[in-house]
PDB file of C-alpha atoms in Angstrom:
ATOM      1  CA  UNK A  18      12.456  30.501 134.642  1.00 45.00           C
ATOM      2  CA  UNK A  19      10.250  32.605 132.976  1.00 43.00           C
ATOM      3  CA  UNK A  20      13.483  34.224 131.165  1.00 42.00           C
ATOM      4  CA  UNK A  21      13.841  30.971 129.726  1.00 41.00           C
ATOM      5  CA  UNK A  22      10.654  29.905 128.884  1.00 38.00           C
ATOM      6  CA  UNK A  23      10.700  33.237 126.355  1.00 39.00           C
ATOM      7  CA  UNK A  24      13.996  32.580 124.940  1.00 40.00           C
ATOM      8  CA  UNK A  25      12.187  29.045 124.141  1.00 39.00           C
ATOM      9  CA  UNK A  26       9.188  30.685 122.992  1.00 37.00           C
ATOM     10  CA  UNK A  27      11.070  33.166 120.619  1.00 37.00           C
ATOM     11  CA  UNK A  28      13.066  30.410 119.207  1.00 35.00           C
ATOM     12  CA  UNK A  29      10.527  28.456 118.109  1.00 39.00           C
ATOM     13  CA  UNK A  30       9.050  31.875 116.321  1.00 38.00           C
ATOM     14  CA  UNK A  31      12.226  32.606 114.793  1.00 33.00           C
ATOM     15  CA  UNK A  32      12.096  29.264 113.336  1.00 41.00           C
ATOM     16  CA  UNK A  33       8.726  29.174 112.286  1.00 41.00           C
ATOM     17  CA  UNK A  34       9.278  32.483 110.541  1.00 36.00           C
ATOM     18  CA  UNK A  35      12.441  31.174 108.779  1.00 39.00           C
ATOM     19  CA  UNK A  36       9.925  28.421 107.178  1.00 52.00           C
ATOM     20  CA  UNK A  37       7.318  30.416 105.855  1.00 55.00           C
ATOM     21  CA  UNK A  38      10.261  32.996 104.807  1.00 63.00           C
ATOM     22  CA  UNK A  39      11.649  30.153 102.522  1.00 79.00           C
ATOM     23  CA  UNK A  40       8.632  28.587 101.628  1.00 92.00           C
ATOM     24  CA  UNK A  41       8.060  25.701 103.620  1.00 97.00           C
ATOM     25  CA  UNK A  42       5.803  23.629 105.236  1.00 98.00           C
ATOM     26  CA  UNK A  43       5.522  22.042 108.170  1.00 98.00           C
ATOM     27  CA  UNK A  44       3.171  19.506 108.248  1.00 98.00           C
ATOM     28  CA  UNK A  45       0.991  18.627 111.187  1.00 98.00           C
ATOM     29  CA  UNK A  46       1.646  15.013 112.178  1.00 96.00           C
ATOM     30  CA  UNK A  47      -0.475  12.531 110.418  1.00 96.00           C
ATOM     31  CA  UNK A  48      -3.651  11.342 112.593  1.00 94.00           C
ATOM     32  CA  UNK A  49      -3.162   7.305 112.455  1.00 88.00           C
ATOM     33  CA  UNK A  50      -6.821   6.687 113.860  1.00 87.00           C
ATOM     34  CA  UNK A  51      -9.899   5.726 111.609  1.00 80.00           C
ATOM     35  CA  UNK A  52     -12.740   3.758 110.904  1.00 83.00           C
ATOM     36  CA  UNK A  53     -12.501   3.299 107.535  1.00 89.00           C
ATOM     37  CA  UNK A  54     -12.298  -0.392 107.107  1.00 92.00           C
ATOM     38  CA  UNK A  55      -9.996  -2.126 104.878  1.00 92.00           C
ATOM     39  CA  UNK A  56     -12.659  -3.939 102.899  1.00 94.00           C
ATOM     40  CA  UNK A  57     -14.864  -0.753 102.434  1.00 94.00           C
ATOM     41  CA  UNK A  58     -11.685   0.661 100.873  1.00 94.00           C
ATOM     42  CA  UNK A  59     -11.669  -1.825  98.827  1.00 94.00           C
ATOM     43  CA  UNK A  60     -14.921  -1.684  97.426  1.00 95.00           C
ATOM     44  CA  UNK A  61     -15.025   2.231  96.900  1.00 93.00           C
ATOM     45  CA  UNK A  62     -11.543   1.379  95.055  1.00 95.00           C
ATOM     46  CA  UNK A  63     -12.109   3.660  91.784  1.00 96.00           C
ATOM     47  CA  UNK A  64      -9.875   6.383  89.364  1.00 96.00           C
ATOM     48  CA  UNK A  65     -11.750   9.677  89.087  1.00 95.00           C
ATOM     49  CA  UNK A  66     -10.992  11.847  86.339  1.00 95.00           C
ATOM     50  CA  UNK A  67     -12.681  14.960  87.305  1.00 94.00           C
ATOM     51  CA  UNK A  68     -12.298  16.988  90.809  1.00 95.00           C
ATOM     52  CA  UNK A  69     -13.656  20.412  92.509  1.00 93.00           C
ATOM     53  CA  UNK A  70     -11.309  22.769  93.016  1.00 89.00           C
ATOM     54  CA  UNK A  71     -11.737  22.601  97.144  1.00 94.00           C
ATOM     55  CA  UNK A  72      -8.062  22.813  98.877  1.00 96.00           C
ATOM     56  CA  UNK A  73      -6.808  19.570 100.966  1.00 97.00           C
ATOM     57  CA  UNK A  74      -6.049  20.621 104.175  1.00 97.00           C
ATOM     58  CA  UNK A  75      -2.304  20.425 105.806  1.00 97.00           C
ATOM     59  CA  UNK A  76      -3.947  17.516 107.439  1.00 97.00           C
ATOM     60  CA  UNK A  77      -5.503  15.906 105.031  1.00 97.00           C
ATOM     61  CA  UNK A  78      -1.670  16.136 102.839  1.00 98.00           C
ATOM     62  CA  UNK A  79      -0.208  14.806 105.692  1.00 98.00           C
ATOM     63  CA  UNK A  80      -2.319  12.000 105.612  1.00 97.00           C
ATOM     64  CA  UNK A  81      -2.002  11.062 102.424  1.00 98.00           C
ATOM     65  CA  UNK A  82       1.834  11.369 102.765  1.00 98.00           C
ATOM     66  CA  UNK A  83       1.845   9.266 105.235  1.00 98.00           C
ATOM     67  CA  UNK A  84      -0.752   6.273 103.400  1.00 97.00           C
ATOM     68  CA  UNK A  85       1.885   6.717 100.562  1.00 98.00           C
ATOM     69  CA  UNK A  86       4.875   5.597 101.894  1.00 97.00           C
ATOM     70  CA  UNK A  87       5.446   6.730 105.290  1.00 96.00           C
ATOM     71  CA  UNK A  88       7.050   5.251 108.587  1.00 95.00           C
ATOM     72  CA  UNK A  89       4.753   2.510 110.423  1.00 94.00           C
ATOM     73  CA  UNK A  90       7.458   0.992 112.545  1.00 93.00           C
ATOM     74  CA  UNK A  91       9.761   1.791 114.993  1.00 92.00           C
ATOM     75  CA  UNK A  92      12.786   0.535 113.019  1.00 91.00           C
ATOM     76  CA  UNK A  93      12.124   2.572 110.088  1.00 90.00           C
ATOM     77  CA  UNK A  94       9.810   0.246 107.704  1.00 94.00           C
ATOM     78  CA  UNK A  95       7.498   1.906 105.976  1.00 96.00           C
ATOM     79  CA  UNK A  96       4.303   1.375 104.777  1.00 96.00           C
ATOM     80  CA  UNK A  97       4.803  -0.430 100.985  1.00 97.00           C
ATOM     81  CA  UNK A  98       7.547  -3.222 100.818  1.00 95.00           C
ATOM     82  CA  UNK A  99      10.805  -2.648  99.282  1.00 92.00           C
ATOM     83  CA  UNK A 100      13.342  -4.767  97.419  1.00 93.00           C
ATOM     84  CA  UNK A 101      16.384  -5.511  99.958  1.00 91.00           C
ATOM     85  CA  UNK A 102      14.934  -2.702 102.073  1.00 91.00           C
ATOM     86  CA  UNK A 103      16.192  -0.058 100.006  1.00 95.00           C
ATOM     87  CA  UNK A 104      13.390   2.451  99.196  1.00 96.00           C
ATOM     88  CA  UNK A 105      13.785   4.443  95.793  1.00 97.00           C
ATOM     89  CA  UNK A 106      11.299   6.641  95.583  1.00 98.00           C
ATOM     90  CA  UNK A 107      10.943  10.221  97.038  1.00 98.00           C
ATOM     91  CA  UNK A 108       7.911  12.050  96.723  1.00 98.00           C
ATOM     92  CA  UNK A 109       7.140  15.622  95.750  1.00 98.00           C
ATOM     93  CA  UNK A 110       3.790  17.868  96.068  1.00 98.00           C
ATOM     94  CA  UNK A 111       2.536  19.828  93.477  1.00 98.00           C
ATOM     95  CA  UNK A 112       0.227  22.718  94.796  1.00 98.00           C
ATOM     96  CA  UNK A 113      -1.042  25.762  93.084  1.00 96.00           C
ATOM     97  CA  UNK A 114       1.803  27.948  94.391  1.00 97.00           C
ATOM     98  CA  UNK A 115       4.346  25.587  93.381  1.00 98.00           C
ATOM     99  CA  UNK A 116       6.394  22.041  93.970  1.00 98.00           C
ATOM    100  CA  UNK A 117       7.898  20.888  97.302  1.00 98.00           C
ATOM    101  CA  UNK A 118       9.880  17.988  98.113  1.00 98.00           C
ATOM    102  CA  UNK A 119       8.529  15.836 101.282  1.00 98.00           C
ATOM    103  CA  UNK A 120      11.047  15.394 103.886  1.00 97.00           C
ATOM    104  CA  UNK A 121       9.716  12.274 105.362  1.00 95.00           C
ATOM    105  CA  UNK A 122      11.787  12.062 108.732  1.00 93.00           C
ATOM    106  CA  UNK A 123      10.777  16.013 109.436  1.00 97.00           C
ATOM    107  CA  UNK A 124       7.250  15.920 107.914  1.00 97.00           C
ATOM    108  CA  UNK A 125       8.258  18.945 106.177  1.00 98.00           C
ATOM    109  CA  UNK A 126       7.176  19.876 102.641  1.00 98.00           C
ATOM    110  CA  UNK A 127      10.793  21.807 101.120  1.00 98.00           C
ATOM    111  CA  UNK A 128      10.167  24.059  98.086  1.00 98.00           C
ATOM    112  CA  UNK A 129      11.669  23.568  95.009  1.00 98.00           C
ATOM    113  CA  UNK A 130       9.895  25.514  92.734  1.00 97.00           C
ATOM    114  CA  UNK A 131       7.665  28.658  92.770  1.00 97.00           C
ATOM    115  CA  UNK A 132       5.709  27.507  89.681  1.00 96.00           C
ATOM    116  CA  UNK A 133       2.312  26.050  89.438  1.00 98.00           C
ATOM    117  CA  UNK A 134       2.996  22.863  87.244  1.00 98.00           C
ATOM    118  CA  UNK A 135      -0.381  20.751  88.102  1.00 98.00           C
ATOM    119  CA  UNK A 136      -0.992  20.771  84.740  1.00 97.00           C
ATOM    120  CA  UNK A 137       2.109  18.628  83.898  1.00 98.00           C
ATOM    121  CA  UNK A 138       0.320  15.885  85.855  1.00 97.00           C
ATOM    122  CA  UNK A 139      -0.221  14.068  82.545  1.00 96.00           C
ATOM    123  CA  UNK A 140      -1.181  14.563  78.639  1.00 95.00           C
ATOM    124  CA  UNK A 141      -5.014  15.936  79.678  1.00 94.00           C
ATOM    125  CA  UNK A 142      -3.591  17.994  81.844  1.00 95.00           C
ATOM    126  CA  UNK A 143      -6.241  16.380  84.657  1.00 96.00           C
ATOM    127  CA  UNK A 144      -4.059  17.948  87.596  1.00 96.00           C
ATOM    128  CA  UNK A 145      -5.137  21.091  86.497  1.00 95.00           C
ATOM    129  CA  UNK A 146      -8.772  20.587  87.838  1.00 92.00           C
ATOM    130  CA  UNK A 147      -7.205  19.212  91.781  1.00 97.00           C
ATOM    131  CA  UNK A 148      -5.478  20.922  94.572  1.00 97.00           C
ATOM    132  CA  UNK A 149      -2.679  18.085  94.423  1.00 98.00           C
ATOM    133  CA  UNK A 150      -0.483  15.878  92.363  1.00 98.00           C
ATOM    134  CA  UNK A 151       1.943  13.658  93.836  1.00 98.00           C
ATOM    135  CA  UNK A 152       4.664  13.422  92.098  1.00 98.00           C
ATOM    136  CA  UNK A 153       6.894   9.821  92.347  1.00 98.00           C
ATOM    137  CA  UNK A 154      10.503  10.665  91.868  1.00 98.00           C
ATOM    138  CA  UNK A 155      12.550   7.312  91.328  1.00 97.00           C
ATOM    139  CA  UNK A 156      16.746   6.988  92.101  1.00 97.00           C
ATOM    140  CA  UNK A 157      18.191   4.759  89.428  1.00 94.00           C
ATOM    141  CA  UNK A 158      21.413   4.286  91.467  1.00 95.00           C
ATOM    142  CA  UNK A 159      19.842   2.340  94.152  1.00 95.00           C
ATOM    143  CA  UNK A 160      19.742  -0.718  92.036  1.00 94.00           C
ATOM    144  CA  UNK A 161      21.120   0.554  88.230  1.00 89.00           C
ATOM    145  CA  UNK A 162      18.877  -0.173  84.944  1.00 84.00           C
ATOM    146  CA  UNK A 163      18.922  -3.955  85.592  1.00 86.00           C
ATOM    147  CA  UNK A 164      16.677  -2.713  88.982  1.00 90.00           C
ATOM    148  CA  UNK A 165      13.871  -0.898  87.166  1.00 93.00           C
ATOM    149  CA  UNK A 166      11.650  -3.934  88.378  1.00 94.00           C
ATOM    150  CA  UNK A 167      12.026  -3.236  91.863  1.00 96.00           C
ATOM    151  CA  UNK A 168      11.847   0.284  91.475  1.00 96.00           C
ATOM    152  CA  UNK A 169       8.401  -0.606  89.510  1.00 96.00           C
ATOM    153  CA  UNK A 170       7.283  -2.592  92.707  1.00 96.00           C
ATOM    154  CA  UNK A 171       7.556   0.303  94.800  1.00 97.00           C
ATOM    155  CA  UNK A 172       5.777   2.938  92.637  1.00 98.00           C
ATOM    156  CA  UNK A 173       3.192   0.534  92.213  1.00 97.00           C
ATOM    157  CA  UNK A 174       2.909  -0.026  96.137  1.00 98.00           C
ATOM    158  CA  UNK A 175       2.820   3.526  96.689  1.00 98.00           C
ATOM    159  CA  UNK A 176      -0.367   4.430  93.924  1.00 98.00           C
ATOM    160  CA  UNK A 177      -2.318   1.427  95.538  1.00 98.00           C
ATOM    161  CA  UNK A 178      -1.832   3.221  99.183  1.00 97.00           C
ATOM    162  CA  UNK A 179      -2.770   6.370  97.415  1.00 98.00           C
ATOM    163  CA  UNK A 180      -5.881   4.449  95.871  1.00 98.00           C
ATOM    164  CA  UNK A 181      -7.275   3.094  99.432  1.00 97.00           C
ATOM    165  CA  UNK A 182      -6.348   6.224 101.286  1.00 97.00           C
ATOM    166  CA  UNK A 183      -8.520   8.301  98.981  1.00 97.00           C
ATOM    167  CA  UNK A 184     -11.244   5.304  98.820  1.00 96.00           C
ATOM    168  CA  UNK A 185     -11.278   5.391 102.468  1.00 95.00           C
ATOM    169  CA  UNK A 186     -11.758   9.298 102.778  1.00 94.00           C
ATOM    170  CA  UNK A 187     -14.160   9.915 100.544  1.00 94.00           C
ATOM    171  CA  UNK A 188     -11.411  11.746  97.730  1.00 97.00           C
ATOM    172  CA  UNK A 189     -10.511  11.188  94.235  1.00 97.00           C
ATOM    173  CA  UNK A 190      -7.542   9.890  92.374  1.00 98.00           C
ATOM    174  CA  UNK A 191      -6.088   9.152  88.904  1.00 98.00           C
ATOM    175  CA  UNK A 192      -2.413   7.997  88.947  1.00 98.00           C
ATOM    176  CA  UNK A 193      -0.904   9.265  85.397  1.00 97.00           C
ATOM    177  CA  UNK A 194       1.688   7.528  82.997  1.00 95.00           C
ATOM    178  CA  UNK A 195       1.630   9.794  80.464  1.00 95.00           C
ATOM    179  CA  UNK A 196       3.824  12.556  81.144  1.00 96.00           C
ATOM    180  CA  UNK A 197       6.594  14.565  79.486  1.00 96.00           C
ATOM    181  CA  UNK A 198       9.749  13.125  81.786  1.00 95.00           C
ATOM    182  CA  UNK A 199      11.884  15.798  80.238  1.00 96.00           C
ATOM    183  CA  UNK A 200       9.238  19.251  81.685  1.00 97.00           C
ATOM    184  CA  UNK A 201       9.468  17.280  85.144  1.00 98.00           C
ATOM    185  CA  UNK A 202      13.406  16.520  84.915  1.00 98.00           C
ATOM    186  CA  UNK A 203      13.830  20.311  84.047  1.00 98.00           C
ATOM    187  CA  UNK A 204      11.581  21.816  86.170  1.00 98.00           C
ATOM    188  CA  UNK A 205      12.761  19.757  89.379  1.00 98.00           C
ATOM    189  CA  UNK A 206      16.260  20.058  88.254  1.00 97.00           C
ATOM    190  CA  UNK A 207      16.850  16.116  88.804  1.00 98.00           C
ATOM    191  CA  UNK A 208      20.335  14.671  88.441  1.00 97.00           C
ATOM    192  CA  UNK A 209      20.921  12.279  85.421  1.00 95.00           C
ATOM    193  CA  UNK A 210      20.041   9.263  87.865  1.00 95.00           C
ATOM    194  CA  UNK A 211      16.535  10.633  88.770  1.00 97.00           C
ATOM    195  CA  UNK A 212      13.477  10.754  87.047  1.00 97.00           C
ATOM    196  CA  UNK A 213      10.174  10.576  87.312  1.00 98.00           C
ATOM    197  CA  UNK A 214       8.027   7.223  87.083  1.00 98.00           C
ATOM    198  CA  UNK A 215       4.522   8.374  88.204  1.00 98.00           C
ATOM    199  CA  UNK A 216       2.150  11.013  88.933  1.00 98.00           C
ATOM    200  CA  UNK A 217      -1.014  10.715  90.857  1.00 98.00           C
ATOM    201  CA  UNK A 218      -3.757  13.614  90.829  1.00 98.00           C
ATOM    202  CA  UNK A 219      -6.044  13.802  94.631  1.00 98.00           C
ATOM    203  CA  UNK A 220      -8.949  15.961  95.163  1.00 97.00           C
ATOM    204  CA  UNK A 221     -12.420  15.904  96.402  1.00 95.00           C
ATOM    205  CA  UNK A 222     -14.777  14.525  93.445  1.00 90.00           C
ATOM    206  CA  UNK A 223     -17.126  16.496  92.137  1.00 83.00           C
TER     207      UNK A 223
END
């Protein structure tokens, strides 16, 4: 028994090795229980333009993950509506030690590039200043260019959750629509039939 339970043990090292090796993350699942009330949310509802410096924590990105657009049912839904039920939007991280892709069935934040790019957050360059920008990466398959509404819908969904998570938590937020789509098509290396709709800069205010 005790054989096994150190094979088990050095498996799961092994594997957590292999993710920091490559440059994951494994997020810590998100903690659904609060007291921030919905209407309190909505009253501290506000963009903030400037932000300390201060790191989120693995937690806190978790969270904020999951406020975006992440499962609340047990057959798959998530938490914004979607045209049909087919969700078109994936989201990336942008950190200070580069960009990762969130893997929302694993919780797991996959690098994709070793590159701080913050700063691409929008024409100020406001992501700069924060510890995050989520970036909203939109599939124009799903539906084709006569679906850019619904794929609209959805980003839209997703920066309100955003909005009322950080409301709710004390944090800041800007979402950003002026962006060069080309830097973040480049950088990401995005097929032809992904691009990028939306950014949206977090942090603690200052």
């Amino acid at each position: 028994m005790k054989k096994f339970v150190c094979a088990i043990v050095s498996l799961l090292c092994i594997a957590a090795w292999a993710n920091e090796e490559n440059g994951d993350i494994q997020l810590p699942q998100p903690n659904l229980k609060g007291n921030v009330s919905l209407k309190s949310a909505f009253k501290e509802r506000r963009t903030s333009r400037t932000f300390s410096r201060k790191d989120l924590s693995a937690l806190d990105i978790s969270n904020l993950l999951w406020a975006a657009n992440g499962v609340n049912r047990d057959n798959g839904k998530l938490t914004i509506p979607a045209a049909r039920g087919i969700y078109t939007i994936e989201l990336y991280v942008a950190l200070s030690d580069g960009v990762y892709k969130h893997n929302r069935e694993t919780n797991v934040l996959q690098k994709v590039v070793s590159k701080d790019l913050r700063s691409a957050s929008d024409s100020r360059k406001m992501g700069a200043q924060a510890p995050v920008v989520v970036v909203m990466v939109a599939d124009q398959s799903k539906f084709g260019e006569k679906g850019a509404h619904y794929v609209a819908m959805e980003a839209g969904a997703i920066m309100q959750n955003l909005y009322l998570y950080c409301a709710g938590y004390k944090l800041g937020t800007v979402v950003c629509g002026s962006f060069d789509k080309n830097v973040w098509a480049k950088e990401l290396k995005l097929p032809a039939d992904k691009y990028v709709i939306l950014t949206q800069v977090v942090g603690c205010m200052r």
